[in-house]
Amino acid sequence: MMTQLQAQDCVNCTPPVYDPAPEWPIEYITVKKVDYPRNEKASFCQRPPEIVDTIVLHHTETPSTKNALYINDLHLNRGTAADPWYMVAYSYLVNAPYPKESVPQSLVSEGRPIDIVGAHAGSNAFVTMDEEQTKAYADGKITCGKEGSVFKVDPTIVRGNTIKANVTTIGLVVIGNYAPVSRQNPGGYSPRNPRYPTKETQDMIARLSCQLQKKYPRMKNIRWHSNYNSTDCPGSIKNYVGQIVARAEELGCKFN
Amino acid sequence: MQIQLIVLSLLLCFSVIASDESEMKLLFTRYDQVMSSLSDQVEDVFSKKFLEENGGKEGFQEKIKGLAKSNFKSMPVAKDLSFKKGVKSDLYFAKYTEKRTEKSLKGSHTGSQFIIVREDGKLKIDGTLSDGE
């Protein structure tokens, strides 16, 4: 690691260069950082990323040509004036290639930082806490507040030995509409032309999931939105979780 | 004078909300007709952008043809419409949920958020967004 140069050492030199610790122990896929506008008046919760044990798959239900900033913009409009959303609800957004319909190249964008609780599984969904998650909550490590305020423990995020599913999961969303057309989803695919996650899409999800597990070894489960709520999300993607898990195994990761 | 102004602005606010509500109800009545292929006034319901993204008017009508023939068509359906204005922009998110009343299908579907925009002075559906929270 390079050390910081002292001011008196620096004559006509460029600013000091730091060698930061690598963000990912193993990089299976490049994750793009996005500078999102946020709503500083919104409340949100923080958590130690180490308590996250589950990746929850979603689809945005938008056209696949949209990008992470567009989803952030929509999510900044969600909620109410008194209780608005903080920023994009998912932790990772995947622009997956799809014939004739997608952005030119595949792209993974970071969404809500992993130490900030997401808003994706459903605020009414609770899951049983394991020992470490129970301890993190009891130790006051999961706290809520607004930017610039004191963060406090919020007792409403737990019920007995369960906790809001959003606290112990991250949302991984594929940008696109993978459910069939219906009255609830007029932009869905035609039954004559079903849409499914391509091999490349499956590979992108597997690489990202594996990369996350290498950094956070407790992240051992892959689930999908309809495991937590009555919804069509993530459409046909849920039928390919077996293939995604198998691909992740080829990369050296084990998911339940 | 101040009280009069407050009352006047409250009245204005209530009338705007009431007019939005009736316009939204009308939009979803038309939406039902289009989705049941009982009306071809697709442009009155969907934004230009939505139709472009869904194969144009003809392409979209072709896509939804099968919905009218759905096995569930004749079942009694209870519908529930609610909407909220966007926090930052001039758009709305609407929830339009259906509850089938047949025993085996009891219970409601979480559904999606309809994105509603104002185009050419009219409310129109611009797409949907998977509902999270």
Short mmCIF file of C-alpha atoms in Angstrom, two decimals:
data_model
loop_
_atom_site.label_atom_id
_atom_site.label_comp_id
_atom_site.label_asym_id
_atom_site.label_seq_id
_atom_site.Cartn_x
_atom_site.Cartn_y
_atom_site.Cartn_z
CA MET A 1 0.00 0.00 0.00
CA MET A 2 1.33 3.46 -0.87
CA THR A 3 1.67 5.86 2.01
CA GLN A 4 0.42 9.41 2.05
CA LEU A 5 3.08 11.88 1.05
CA GLN A 6 3.84 14.67 3.44
CA ALA A 7 3.04 18.14 2.11
CA GLN A 8 6.70 19.24 2.30
CA ASP A 9 7.73 16.19 0.21
CA CYS A 10 5.52 17.15 -2.66
CA VAL A 11 7.16 19.55 -5.10
CA ASN A 12 5.40 19.93 -8.46
CA CYS A 13 3.88 16.53 -7.99
CA THR A 14 0.42 15.14 -8.62
CA PRO A 15 -1.94 14.65 -5.65
CA PRO A 16 -1.08 11.63 -3.48
CA VAL A 17 -2.48 8.33 -4.63
CA TYR A 18 -4.02 5.88 -2.20
CA ASP A 19 -4.34 2.19 -2.78
CA PRO A 20 -7.72 1.32 -1.25
CA ALA A 21 -8.51 -2.17 -0.03
CA PRO A 22 -10.16 -4.15 -2.82
CA GLU A 23 -13.93 -3.83 -2.67
CA TRP A 24 -14.49 -7.42 -3.77
CA PRO A 25 -12.30 -10.35 -2.67
CA ILE A 26 -13.09 -11.97 -6.03
CA GLU A 27 -14.54 -9.98 -8.91
CA TYR A 28 -16.75 -12.15 -11.09
CA ILE A 29 -18.57 -9.19 -12.56
CA THR A 30 -18.00 -5.44 -12.65
CA VAL A 31 -20.43 -3.45 -10.51
CA LYS A 32 -20.95 0.15 -11.58
CA LYS A 33 -21.30 2.77 -8.86
CA VAL A 34 -24.06 5.29 -9.52
CA ASP A 35 -24.34 8.70 -7.92
CA TYR A 36 -28.07 8.66 -7.09
CA PRO A 37 -30.08 11.64 -5.94
CA ARG A 38 -31.57 10.78 -2.52
CA ASN A 39 -34.38 12.28 -0.46
CA GLU A 40 -32.67 13.62 2.65
CA LYS A 41 -36.05 14.06 4.36
CA ALA A 42 -36.73 10.32 4.21
CA SER A 43 -36.22 7.86 7.04
CA PHE A 44 -34.19 4.73 6.46
CA CYS A 45 -32.55 1.99 8.51
CA GLN A 46 -28.93 0.93 8.71
CA ARG A 47 -27.62 -2.55 9.40
CA PRO A 48 -24.31 -4.39 9.53
CA PRO A 49 -24.11 -6.04 6.07
CA GLU A 50 -22.92 -9.23 7.78
CA ILE A 51 -26.48 -9.99 8.99
CA VAL A 52 -27.77 -10.29 5.42
CA ASP A 53 -28.30 -13.96 4.56
CA THR A 54 -30.63 -13.89 1.53
CA ILE A 55 -30.66 -12.47 -1.98
CA VAL A 56 -34.21 -11.78 -3.20
CA LEU A 57 -34.76 -11.72 -6.96
CA HIS A 58 -37.12 -9.21 -8.57
CA HIS A 59 -38.01 -7.79 -11.96
CA THR A 60 -38.83 -4.09 -12.31
CA GLU A 61 -41.80 -4.71 -14.65
CA THR A 62 -40.55 -1.79 -16.74
CA PRO A 63 -39.12 -2.10 -20.25
CA SER A 64 -35.60 -3.55 -20.20
CA THR A 65 -34.23 -0.38 -21.81
CA LYS A 66 -34.61 1.59 -18.57
CA ASN A 67 -31.63 2.22 -16.33
CA ALA A 68 -30.90 2.39 -12.62
CA LEU A 69 -31.35 6.19 -12.47
CA TYR A 70 -34.84 5.86 -13.97
CA ILE A 71 -35.81 3.32 -11.28
CA ASN A 72 -34.33 5.62 -8.62
CA ASP A 73 -36.39 8.51 -9.99
CA LEU A 74 -39.59 6.46 -9.77
CA HIS A 75 -38.75 5.30 -6.25
CA LEU A 76 -38.07 8.88 -5.14
CA ASN A 77 -41.69 9.51 -6.08
CA ARG A 78 -42.98 6.65 -3.93
CA GLY A 79 -44.37 6.99 -0.43
CA THR A 80 -46.02 10.17 0.79
CA ALA A 81 -44.81 13.72 1.43
CA ALA A 82 -44.67 12.83 5.14
CA ASP A 83 -43.01 9.45 4.62
CA PRO A 84 -41.13 9.41 1.32
CA TRP A 85 -38.73 6.73 0.06
CA TYR A 86 -35.04 7.42 0.55
CA MET A 87 -33.71 6.19 -2.80
CA VAL A 88 -33.84 3.21 -5.16
CA ALA A 89 -35.19 0.27 -3.14
CA TYR A 90 -32.92 -2.47 -4.52
CA SER A 91 -29.27 -3.11 -3.68
CA TYR A 92 -28.30 -4.25 -7.19
CA LEU A 93 -29.84 -3.61 -10.61
CA VAL A 94 -29.09 -5.79 -13.61
CA ASN A 95 -29.50 -4.54 -17.16
CA ALA A 96 -29.61 -7.87 -18.90
CA PRO A 97 -29.30 -8.34 -22.63
CA TYR A 98 -32.50 -9.16 -24.41
CA PRO A 99 -32.87 -9.40 -28.20
CA LYS A 100 -33.90 -6.07 -29.75
CA GLU A 101 -35.24 -4.69 -26.47
CA SER A 102 -32.32 -4.07 -24.14
CA VAL A 103 -29.72 -1.44 -23.57
CA PRO A 104 -26.73 -2.08 -25.84
CA GLN A 105 -24.62 -3.80 -23.21
CA SER A 106 -25.16 -5.77 -20.05
CA LEU A 107 -24.56 -3.83 -16.89
CA VAL A 108 -24.75 -4.32 -13.13
CA SER A 109 -25.35 -1.15 -11.13
CA GLU A 110 -25.09 -0.80 -7.39
CA GLY A 111 -28.33 0.49 -5.90
CA ARG A 112 -28.98 1.23 -2.25
CA PRO A 113 -25.74 0.58 -0.37
CA ILE A 114 -25.79 -2.83 1.28
CA ASP A 115 -25.56 -1.38 4.80
CA ILE A 116 -28.87 0.44 4.22
CA VAL A 117 -32.03 -1.66 4.57
CA GLY A 118 -33.84 -1.99 1.24
CA ALA A 119 -37.54 -1.63 0.42
CA HIS A 120 -38.28 -4.59 -1.80
CA ALA A 121 -39.65 -7.71 -0.09
CA GLY A 122 -42.71 -5.97 1.37
CA SER A 123 -42.89 -4.08 4.65
CA ASN A 124 -45.43 -6.62 5.94
CA ALA A 125 -43.08 -9.58 5.39
CA PHE A 126 -41.28 -10.89 8.49
CA VAL A 127 -38.73 -13.71 8.78
CA THR A 128 -37.35 -15.63 11.73
CA MET A 129 -34.09 -14.21 13.09
CA ASP A 130 -31.11 -16.44 13.66
CA GLU A 131 -28.78 -16.02 16.64
CA GLU A 132 -26.49 -13.49 14.99
CA GLN A 133 -29.35 -11.37 13.68
CA THR A 134 -31.04 -11.44 17.10
CA LYS A 135 -27.78 -10.32 18.70
CA ALA A 136 -27.26 -7.52 16.16
CA TYR A 137 -30.73 -6.18 16.93
CA ALA A 138 -30.30 -6.58 20.72
CA ASP A 139 -26.91 -4.81 20.54
CA GLY A 140 -28.57 -1.83 18.85
CA LYS A 141 -26.72 -2.33 15.56
CA ILE A 142 -29.88 -2.01 13.44
CA THR A 143 -30.99 1.59 13.70
CA CYS A 144 -33.27 3.97 11.84
CA GLY A 145 -33.36 7.72 11.30
CA LYS A 146 -32.86 10.50 8.78
CA GLU A 147 -29.70 11.96 7.30
CA GLY A 148 -28.08 14.23 9.87
CA SER A 149 -30.18 12.87 12.75
CA VAL A 150 -29.41 10.46 15.59
CA PHE A 151 -30.21 6.92 14.51
CA LYS A 152 -32.24 4.88 17.00
CA VAL A 153 -33.45 1.31 17.40
CA ASP A 154 -36.94 0.98 15.90
CA PRO A 155 -38.98 -1.58 17.86
CA THR A 156 -41.52 -1.92 15.03
CA ILE A 157 -39.07 -3.82 12.82
CA VAL A 158 -39.26 -6.89 15.07
CA ARG A 159 -42.19 -9.04 16.17
CA GLY A 160 -41.22 -11.67 18.70
CA ASN A 161 -38.38 -13.65 17.16
CA THR A 162 -39.08 -12.35 13.65
CA ILE A 163 -37.77 -9.28 11.87
CA LYS A 164 -38.79 -7.42 8.71
CA ALA A 165 -37.55 -9.45 5.75
CA ASN A 166 -36.02 -6.32 4.21
CA VAL A 167 -33.54 -6.14 7.12
CA THR A 168 -31.91 -9.55 6.52
CA THR A 169 -32.15 -9.62 2.71
CA ILE A 170 -30.98 -7.64 -0.28
CA GLY A 171 -33.01 -6.96 -3.41
CA LEU A 172 -31.42 -7.93 -6.74
CA VAL A 173 -33.58 -6.70 -9.59
CA VAL A 174 -33.44 -7.49 -13.27
CA ILE A 175 -34.62 -4.49 -15.27
CA GLY A 176 -37.39 -5.77 -17.52
CA ASN A 177 -40.83 -7.32 -17.50
CA TYR A 178 -40.71 -11.10 -17.17
CA ALA A 179 -44.39 -11.73 -16.38
CA PRO A 180 -47.14 -12.37 -18.93
CA VAL A 181 -49.55 -9.62 -19.91
CA SER A 182 -52.49 -9.36 -17.51
CA ARG A 183 -54.87 -6.74 -16.20
CA GLN A 184 -52.35 -6.04 -13.48
CA ASN A 185 -49.45 -5.94 -15.90
CA PRO A 186 -50.43 -4.52 -19.31
CA GLY A 187 -46.75 -4.23 -20.30
CA GLY A 188 -46.14 -7.95 -19.73
CA TYR A 189 -45.02 -10.29 -22.49
CA SER A 190 -47.39 -11.81 -25.00
CA PRO A 191 -48.23 -15.49 -24.34
CA ARG A 192 -47.13 -16.08 -27.95
CA ASN A 193 -43.72 -14.65 -27.22
CA PRO A 194 -42.78 -15.61 -23.65
CA ARG A 195 -39.91 -13.86 -22.02
CA TYR A 196 -37.37 -15.63 -19.88
CA PRO A 197 -33.94 -14.86 -18.41
CA THR A 198 -31.40 -15.72 -21.09
CA LYS A 199 -28.27 -17.77 -20.33
CA GLU A 200 -26.34 -14.50 -20.12
CA THR A 201 -28.85 -13.06 -17.66
CA GLN A 202 -28.67 -16.18 -15.51
CA ASP A 203 -24.89 -15.96 -15.64
CA MET A 204 -24.91 -12.30 -14.57
CA ILE A 205 -27.16 -13.08 -11.58
CA ALA A 206 -24.99 -16.07 -10.62
CA ARG A 207 -21.75 -14.06 -10.88
CA LEU A 208 -23.12 -11.19 -8.82
CA SER A 209 -24.59 -13.56 -6.20
CA CYS A 210 -21.31 -15.47 -5.96
CA GLN A 211 -19.31 -12.25 -5.70
CA LEU A 212 -21.56 -11.17 -2.84
CA GLN A 213 -21.18 -14.53 -1.07
CA LYS A 214 -17.37 -14.31 -1.33
CA LYS A 215 -17.55 -10.97 0.45
CA TYR A 216 -20.39 -11.84 2.85
CA PRO A 217 -20.17 -15.60 3.47
CA ARG A 218 -23.47 -15.68 5.39
CA MET A 219 -25.32 -14.85 2.16
CA LYS A 220 -26.36 -18.39 1.37
CA ASN A 221 -29.94 -18.20 0.13
CA ILE A 222 -31.47 -17.12 -3.15
CA ARG A 223 -35.22 -16.46 -3.00
CA TRP A 224 -37.63 -14.36 -5.03
CA HIS A 225 -40.26 -11.72 -4.34
CA SER A 226 -43.29 -14.04 -4.44
CA ASN A 227 -41.74 -16.03 -1.54
CA TYR A 228 -42.59 -13.00 0.62
CA ASN A 229 -45.73 -11.54 -0.91
CA SER A 230 -48.54 -12.41 -3.27
CA THR A 231 -47.12 -10.99 -6.50
CA ASP A 232 -46.15 -12.02 -10.04
CA CYS A 233 -42.65 -10.62 -9.44
CA PRO A 234 -40.14 -11.78 -10.67
CA GLY A 235 -42.15 -13.51 -13.39
CA SER A 236 -40.38 -16.31 -15.24
CA ILE A 237 -37.07 -15.58 -13.49
CA LYS A 238 -38.19 -17.70 -10.53
CA ASN A 239 -38.31 -20.77 -12.80
CA TYR A 240 -34.59 -20.40 -13.48
CA VAL A 241 -33.30 -20.16 -9.92
CA GLY A 242 -32.12 -23.79 -10.12
CA GLN A 243 -29.95 -22.94 -13.16
CA ILE A 244 -28.65 -19.78 -11.45
CA VAL A 245 -27.69 -21.75 -8.32
CA ALA A 246 -26.00 -24.41 -10.49
CA ARG A 247 -24.02 -21.73 -12.35
CA ALA A 248 -22.98 -20.15 -9.05
CA GLU A 249 -21.78 -23.56 -7.92
CA GLU A 250 -19.54 -23.76 -11.00
CA LEU A 251 -18.01 -20.49 -9.84
CA GLY A 252 -17.35 -21.95 -6.40
CA CYS A 253 -20.38 -20.79 -4.41
CA LYS A 254 -23.07 -22.75 -2.63
CA PHE A 255 -26.61 -21.40 -2.38
CA ASN A 256 -29.73 -22.94 -0.87
CA MET B 1 -59.22 37.82 5.81
CA GLN B 2 -56.59 35.20 6.64
CA ILE B 3 -59.26 32.68 7.62
CA GLN B 4 -61.08 33.32 4.34
CA LEU B 5 -57.87 32.66 2.40
CA ILE B 6 -57.24 29.42 4.30
CA VAL B 7 -60.82 28.24 3.69
CA LEU B 8 -60.54 29.17 0.01
CA SER B 9 -57.25 27.29 -0.45
CA LEU B 10 -58.68 24.27 1.40
CA LEU B 11 -61.72 24.29 -0.87
CA LEU B 12 -59.46 24.54 -3.93
CA CYS B 13 -57.36 21.66 -2.64
CA PHE B 14 -60.43 19.47 -2.04
CA SER B 15 -61.85 20.22 -5.47
CA VAL B 16 -58.52 19.32 -7.13
CA ILE B 17 -58.45 16.01 -5.21
CA ALA B 18 -62.08 15.29 -6.12
CA SER B 19 -61.46 16.04 -9.79
CA ASP B 20 -58.32 13.84 -9.81
CA GLU B 21 -60.34 11.06 -8.26
CA SER B 22 -63.15 11.18 -10.77
CA GLU B 23 -60.65 11.43 -13.64
CA MET B 24 -58.76 8.43 -12.28
CA LYS B 25 -61.97 6.40 -11.97
CA LEU B 26 -62.86 7.26 -15.55
CA LEU B 27 -59.38 6.25 -16.72
CA PHE B 28 -59.68 2.80 -15.11
CA THR B 29 -63.22 2.32 -16.42
CA ARG B 30 -61.79 2.91 -19.90
CA TYR B 31 -58.83 0.68 -19.03
CA ASP B 32 -61.22 -2.19 -18.22
CA GLN B 33 -63.01 -1.72 -21.51
CA VAL B 34 -59.75 -1.71 -23.49
CA MET B 35 -58.33 -4.72 -21.66
CA SER B 36 -61.57 -6.63 -22.30
CA SER B 37 -61.33 -5.68 -25.99
CA LEU B 38 -64.69 -3.90 -25.63
CA SER B 39 -63.14 -0.63 -26.76
CA ASP B 40 -60.32 0.22 -29.15
CA GLN B 41 -59.72 3.67 -27.65
CA VAL B 42 -56.23 2.60 -26.59
CA GLU B 43 -54.77 6.09 -27.02
CA ASP B 44 -57.23 7.47 -24.46
CA VAL B 45 -55.88 5.09 -21.84
CA PHE B 46 -52.16 4.65 -22.50
CA SER B 47 -49.40 7.21 -23.06
CA LYS B 48 -47.66 7.45 -26.44
CA LYS B 49 -44.46 6.15 -24.81
CA PHE B 50 -46.20 3.09 -23.37
CA LEU B 51 -47.71 2.21 -26.73
CA GLU B 52 -44.34 2.68 -28.48
CA GLU B 53 -42.75 0.33 -25.96
CA ASN B 54 -45.49 -2.25 -26.46
CA GLY B 55 -45.54 -2.70 -30.21
CA GLY B 56 -47.72 0.28 -31.12
CA LYS B 57 -51.53 0.38 -30.94
CA GLU B 58 -52.06 -2.69 -33.14
CA GLY B 59 -49.27 -4.67 -31.51
CA PHE B 60 -50.66 -3.94 -28.06
CA GLN B 61 -54.24 -4.81 -29.05
CA GLU B 62 -52.98 -8.08 -30.49
CA LYS B 63 -51.14 -8.82 -27.25
CA ILE B 64 -54.19 -8.31 -25.02
CA LYS B 65 -56.62 -10.20 -27.27
CA GLY B 66 -56.25 -13.36 -25.22
CA LEU B 67 -57.21 -11.59 -21.98
CA ALA B 68 -60.83 -11.17 -23.06
CA LYS B 69 -61.03 -14.92 -23.63
CA SER B 70 -59.70 -15.66 -20.15
CA ASN B 71 -61.38 -18.54 -18.31
CA PHE B 72 -61.96 -16.20 -15.42
CA LYS B 73 -63.90 -13.68 -17.47
CA SER B 74 -67.33 -14.56 -16.16
CA MET B 75 -66.33 -14.70 -12.51
CA PRO B 76 -67.52 -11.90 -10.29
CA VAL B 77 -64.69 -9.49 -9.54
CA ALA B 78 -64.44 -6.87 -6.81
CA LYS B 79 -62.17 -4.01 -7.81
CA ASP B 80 -60.37 -1.57 -5.63
CA LEU B 81 -58.73 1.61 -6.92
CA SER B 82 -56.45 3.81 -4.86
CA PHE B 83 -53.80 6.29 -5.91
CA LYS B 84 -51.13 8.63 -4.60
CA LYS B 85 -49.44 11.60 -6.17
CA GLY B 86 -45.70 11.27 -6.76
CA VAL B 87 -43.59 12.88 -4.02
CA LYS B 88 -41.35 14.83 -6.41
CA SER B 89 -42.86 14.80 -9.90
CA ASP B 90 -46.22 15.35 -11.49
CA LEU B 91 -47.16 11.70 -11.76
CA TYR B 92 -49.37 9.29 -9.84
CA PHE B 93 -49.04 5.72 -8.65
CA ALA B 94 -52.32 3.83 -8.74
CA LYS B 95 -53.21 0.45 -7.35
CA TYR B 96 -56.01 -1.34 -9.11
CA THR B 97 -56.51 -4.66 -7.44
CA GLU B 98 -59.00 -7.35 -8.29
CA LYS B 99 -60.46 -9.82 -5.86
CA ARG B 100 -62.05 -12.87 -7.44
CA THR B 101 -65.01 -13.96 -5.39
CA GLU B 102 -64.90 -17.63 -6.30
CA LYS B 103 -63.85 -19.72 -3.29
CA SER B 104 -60.73 -21.26 -4.82
CA LEU B 105 -59.35 -17.86 -5.81
CA LYS B 106 -60.19 -15.91 -2.69
CA GLY B 107 -57.73 -13.33 -1.54
CA SER B 108 -56.26 -10.40 -3.35
CA HIS B 109 -53.12 -10.11 -5.39
CA THR B 110 -50.57 -7.53 -4.28
CA GLY B 111 -50.44 -6.33 -7.86
CA SER B 112 -48.31 -3.63 -9.39
CA GLN B 113 -48.24 0.12 -9.19
CA PHE B 114 -49.65 1.74 -12.31
CA ILE B 115 -47.63 4.79 -13.31
CA ILE B 116 -50.03 7.53 -14.39
CA VAL B 117 -48.92 10.67 -16.19
CA ARG B 118 -50.74 13.65 -17.62
CA GLU B 119 -50.44 13.79 -21.40
CA ASP B 120 -52.31 16.23 -23.63
CA GLY B 121 -54.25 17.30 -20.54
CA LYS B 122 -55.49 13.78 -19.76
CA LEU B 123 -54.41 11.15 -17.26
CA LYS B 124 -52.88 8.16 -19.02
CA ILE B 125 -51.18 4.92 -18.01
CA ASP B 126 -47.44 5.13 -18.68
CA GLY B 127 -46.53 1.67 -17.46
CA THR B 128 -46.37 -0.37 -14.29
CA LEU B 129 -43.78 -0.87 -11.59
CA SER B 130 -43.35 -4.00 -9.53
CA ASP B 131 -44.50 -3.17 -6.02
CA GLY B 132 -41.97 -3.54 -3.27
CA GLU B 133 -41.78 -1.51 -0.05
#
